[in-house]
Amino acid sequence: KKHVCPECFKRFSRPSSLRIHGNTHSGLTPFSCPYPGCGRRFNVSSNMRRHYRKHKFQPPGNDVKKLRPSYPPWPPKY
């Protein structure tokens, strides 16, 4: 595992896992529940999908697995 978090030194095998983990330190919550009127936000997409399933409603043509954050992932690339 060669990708190391600069804040807590946790190690990850993929850079994408490190970027997602970074949301826990930054407080970013880029994934919002698409259920109308809900508005709950999450730092990890899988947590949002698990929450969304509790609504037992899926808008037509909206594939939850394809949702992306509304702003760039952490850490910023320079």
XYZ file of N, CA, C and O in Angstrom:
312
model
N 0.849 -1.180 0.000
C 0.000 0.000 0.000
C 0.889 1.236 0.000
O 1.434 1.619 1.024
N 1.003 1.851 -1.150
C 1.980 2.932 -1.281
C 1.394 4.338 -1.214
O 2.137 5.309 -1.220
N 0.077 4.481 -1.110
C -0.541 5.802 -1.044
C -0.883 6.096 0.414
O -1.752 5.468 0.996
N -0.172 7.073 0.995
C -0.267 7.345 2.428
C -0.954 8.686 2.675
O -0.615 9.695 2.055
N -1.901 8.699 3.593
C -2.581 9.929 3.982
C -1.577 10.819 4.728
O -0.971 10.382 5.704
N -1.428 12.067 4.297
C -0.470 12.957 4.962
C -0.914 13.416 6.350
O -0.111 13.947 7.101
N -2.188 13.193 6.683
C -2.683 13.638 7.990
C -2.650 12.545 9.050
O -2.279 12.789 10.186
N -3.068 11.330 8.690
C -3.146 10.255 9.695
C -2.243 9.068 9.366
O -2.192 8.106 10.119
N -1.594 9.136 8.219
C -0.648 8.107 7.771
C -1.289 6.753 7.475
O -0.601 5.743 7.385
N -2.610 6.724 7.317
C -3.274 5.498 6.884
C -2.857 5.235 5.445
O -2.684 6.159 4.653
N -2.694 3.954 5.101
C -2.179 3.582 3.792
C -3.289 2.984 2.923
O -4.160 2.281 3.413
N -3.192 3.266 1.608
C -4.177 2.788 0.646
C -3.465 2.226 -0.578
O -2.386 2.685 -0.945
N -4.096 1.253 -1.199
C -3.486 0.637 -2.377
C -3.776 1.428 -3.649
O -3.075 1.266 -4.644
N -4.800 2.282 -3.614
C -5.148 3.060 -4.803
C -5.224 4.548 -4.468
O -5.711 4.910 -3.397
N -4.807 5.405 -5.398
C -4.894 6.845 -5.141
C -6.338 7.327 -4.994
O -6.617 8.252 -4.240
N -7.270 6.677 -5.686
C -8.676 7.084 -5.574
C -9.194 6.823 -4.157
O -9.982 7.616 -3.628
N -8.749 5.755 -3.533
C -9.155 5.468 -2.152
C -8.617 6.530 -1.196
O -9.302 6.942 -0.258
N -7.413 6.990 -1.451
C -6.827 8.050 -0.632
C -7.614 9.349 -0.796
O -7.888 10.042 0.186
N -8.015 9.684 -2.028
C -8.794 10.905 -2.262
C -10.125 10.839 -1.515
O -10.541 11.813 -0.885
N -10.804 9.711 -1.573
C -12.081 9.561 -0.878
C -11.875 9.661 0.627
O -12.635 10.323 1.335
N -10.827 9.034 1.133
C -10.509 9.091 2.554
C -10.271 10.536 3.000
O -10.611 10.914 4.116
N -9.704 11.338 2.133
C -9.420 12.740 2.452
C -10.651 13.519 2.870
O -10.552 14.490 3.632
N -11.827 13.112 2.416
C -13.065 13.789 2.810
C -13.293 13.706 4.316
O -13.905 14.597 4.906
N -12.793 12.664 4.965
C -12.984 12.541 6.410
C -12.195 13.609 7.154
O -12.638 14.065 8.206
N -11.064 14.033 6.618
C -10.247 15.060 7.264
C -10.717 16.470 6.902
O -10.684 17.364 7.740
N -11.128 16.646 5.665
C -11.492 17.982 5.190
C -12.914 18.373 5.583
O -13.258 19.541 5.575
N -13.738 17.367 5.880
C -15.137 17.655 6.198
C -16.012 17.812 4.970
O -17.188 18.136 5.079
N -15.446 17.578 3.782
C -16.230 17.698 2.556
C -17.296 16.620 2.493
O -17.065 15.477 2.894
N -18.456 17.004 1.995
C -19.549 16.052 1.801
C -20.081 16.235 0.376
O -21.148 16.818 0.175
N -19.342 15.755 -0.626
C -19.705 16.007 -2.017
C -20.845 15.149 -2.558
O -21.306 15.394 -3.665
N -21.328 14.172 -1.817
C -22.372 13.285 -2.317
C -23.678 13.582 -1.595
O -23.795 13.369 -0.393
N -24.667 14.082 -2.340
C -25.949 14.409 -1.722
C -27.014 13.414 -2.164
O -27.001 12.913 -3.280
N -27.939 13.137 -1.275
C -29.028 12.208 -1.563
C -29.917 12.803 -2.648
O -30.387 13.939 -2.516
N -30.166 12.045 -3.733
C -30.983 12.571 -4.829
C -32.487 12.497 -4.564
O -33.267 12.961 -5.388
N -32.896 11.938 -3.443
C -34.328 11.857 -3.141
C -34.886 13.274 -3.001
O -34.321 14.096 -2.269
N -35.974 13.569 -3.684
C -36.535 14.924 -3.642
C -36.812 15.395 -2.207
O -37.496 14.727 -1.437
N -36.251 16.534 -1.874
C -36.485 17.138 -0.568
C -35.616 16.614 0.560
O -35.693 17.125 1.672
N -34.778 15.611 0.328
C -33.972 15.044 1.407
C -32.779 15.948 1.729
O -32.672 16.475 2.821
N -31.870 16.081 0.795
C -30.749 16.980 0.983
C -29.619 16.496 1.877
O -28.651 17.228 2.078
N -29.691 15.289 2.446
C -28.578 14.794 3.270
C -27.346 14.626 2.417
O -27.423 14.236 1.264
N -26.187 14.935 3.010
C -24.932 14.866 2.276
C -23.976 13.922 2.977
O -24.032 13.756 4.198
N -23.084 13.309 2.172
C -22.187 12.277 2.674
C -20.789 12.474 2.115
O -20.610 13.026 1.035
N -19.790 11.992 2.851
C -18.413 12.117 2.384
C -17.980 10.928 1.530
O -16.944 10.972 0.891
N -18.780 9.862 1.487
C -18.470 8.673 0.700
C -19.725 8.284 -0.082
O -20.826 8.250 0.473
N -19.571 8.002 -1.368
C -20.731 7.696 -2.211
C -21.474 6.441 -1.753
O -22.697 6.383 -1.854
N -20.749 5.444 -1.244
C -21.431 4.217 -0.808
C -22.342 4.486 0.393
O -23.406 3.872 0.509
N -21.958 5.407 1.270
C -22.832 5.760 2.393
C -24.102 6.451 1.891
O -25.199 6.215 2.402
N -23.942 7.298 0.867
C -25.102 7.963 0.285
C -26.026 6.946 -0.366
O -27.242 7.001 -0.182
N -25.472 5.980 -1.109
C -26.313 4.970 -1.768
C -27.064 4.129 -0.743
O -28.244 3.823 -0.932
N -26.408 3.754 0.346
C -27.066 2.978 1.395
C -28.222 3.784 1.997
O -29.317 3.270 2.187
N -27.994 5.057 2.264
C -29.049 5.931 2.787
C -30.193 6.050 1.783
O -31.359 5.943 2.143
N -29.851 6.261 0.533
C -30.859 6.465 -0.513
C -31.791 5.269 -0.640
O -32.994 5.435 -0.846
N -31.262 4.068 -0.494
C -32.098 2.859 -0.584
C -33.173 2.840 0.492
O -34.226 2.227 0.312
N -32.944 3.525 1.611
C -33.944 3.561 2.681
C -35.195 4.324 2.259
O -36.266 4.137 2.829
N -35.086 5.186 1.275
C -36.246 5.931 0.792
C -37.195 5.030 -0.006
O -38.357 5.378 -0.191
N -36.695 3.908 -0.512
C -37.475 2.972 -1.339
C -38.123 3.674 -2.530
O -39.262 3.443 -2.885
N -37.358 4.562 -3.114
C -37.829 5.306 -4.276
C -36.631 5.610 -5.152
O -35.583 6.017 -4.651
N -36.761 5.404 -6.439
C -35.686 5.759 -7.356
C -36.295 6.471 -8.558
O -37.096 5.883 -9.278
N -35.941 7.738 -8.777
C -36.495 8.465 -9.917
C -36.163 7.757 -11.232
O -35.084 7.176 -11.363
N -37.081 7.752 -12.184
C -36.829 7.083 -13.462
C -35.598 7.656 -14.167
O -35.399 8.865 -14.190
N -34.765 6.767 -14.682
C -33.587 7.163 -15.433
C -32.441 7.706 -14.587
O -31.482 8.225 -15.114
N -32.522 7.568 -13.279
C -31.458 8.088 -12.416
C -30.695 6.914 -11.823
O -31.145 6.276 -10.898
N -29.497 6.661 -12.357
C -28.675 5.564 -11.868
C -27.799 6.090 -10.736
O -26.857 6.827 -10.958
N -28.095 5.712 -9.507
C -27.398 6.235 -8.331
C -25.912 5.906 -8.369
O -25.094 6.684 -7.928
N -25.530 4.760 -8.921
C -24.124 4.371 -8.945
C -23.276 5.315 -9.787
O -22.081 5.378 -9.640
N -23.898 6.061 -10.713
C -23.145 6.941 -11.594
C -23.050 8.370 -11.066
O -22.521 9.231 -11.743
N -23.560 8.643 -9.885
C -23.502 9.999 -9.340
C -22.070 10.366 -9.009
O -21.284 9.550 -8.547
N -21.717 11.597 -9.226
C -20.371 12.099 -8.994
C -20.429 13.283 -8.033
O -21.436 13.959 -7.946
N -19.311 13.575 -7.380
C -19.305 14.744 -6.498
C -19.506 16.019 -7.293
O -19.182 16.082 -8.482
N -20.019 17.056 -6.634
C -20.312 18.307 -7.316
C -19.102 19.229 -7.388
O -19.164 20.282 -7.968
N -17.983 18.850 -6.765
C -16.767 19.641 -6.843
C -15.573 18.707 -6.802
O -15.711 17.534 -6.504
N -14.370 19.220 -7.128
C -13.197 18.337 -7.284
C -12.893 17.519 -6.028
O -13.101 17.989 -4.912
N -12.416 16.298 -6.219
C -12.061 15.439 -5.080
C -10.821 15.946 -4.356
O -10.051 16.734 -4.899
N -10.643 15.521 -3.141
C -9.479 15.872 -2.329
C -8.413 14.816 -2.557
O -8.753 13.656 -2.761
N -7.142 15.047 -2.515
C -6.532 16.372 -2.432
C -6.501 17.029 -3.796
O -6.530 16.340 -4.822
N -6.425 18.359 -3.835
C -6.375 19.031 -5.138
C -5.108 18.657 -5.901
O -4.058 18.462 -5.295
N -5.231 18.527 -7.200
C -4.074 18.214 -8.030
C -3.502 19.502 -8.578
O -4.213 20.350 -9.085
N -2.203 19.663 -8.466
C -1.543 20.876 -8.963
C -0.711 20.583 -10.170
O -0.218 19.562 -10.380
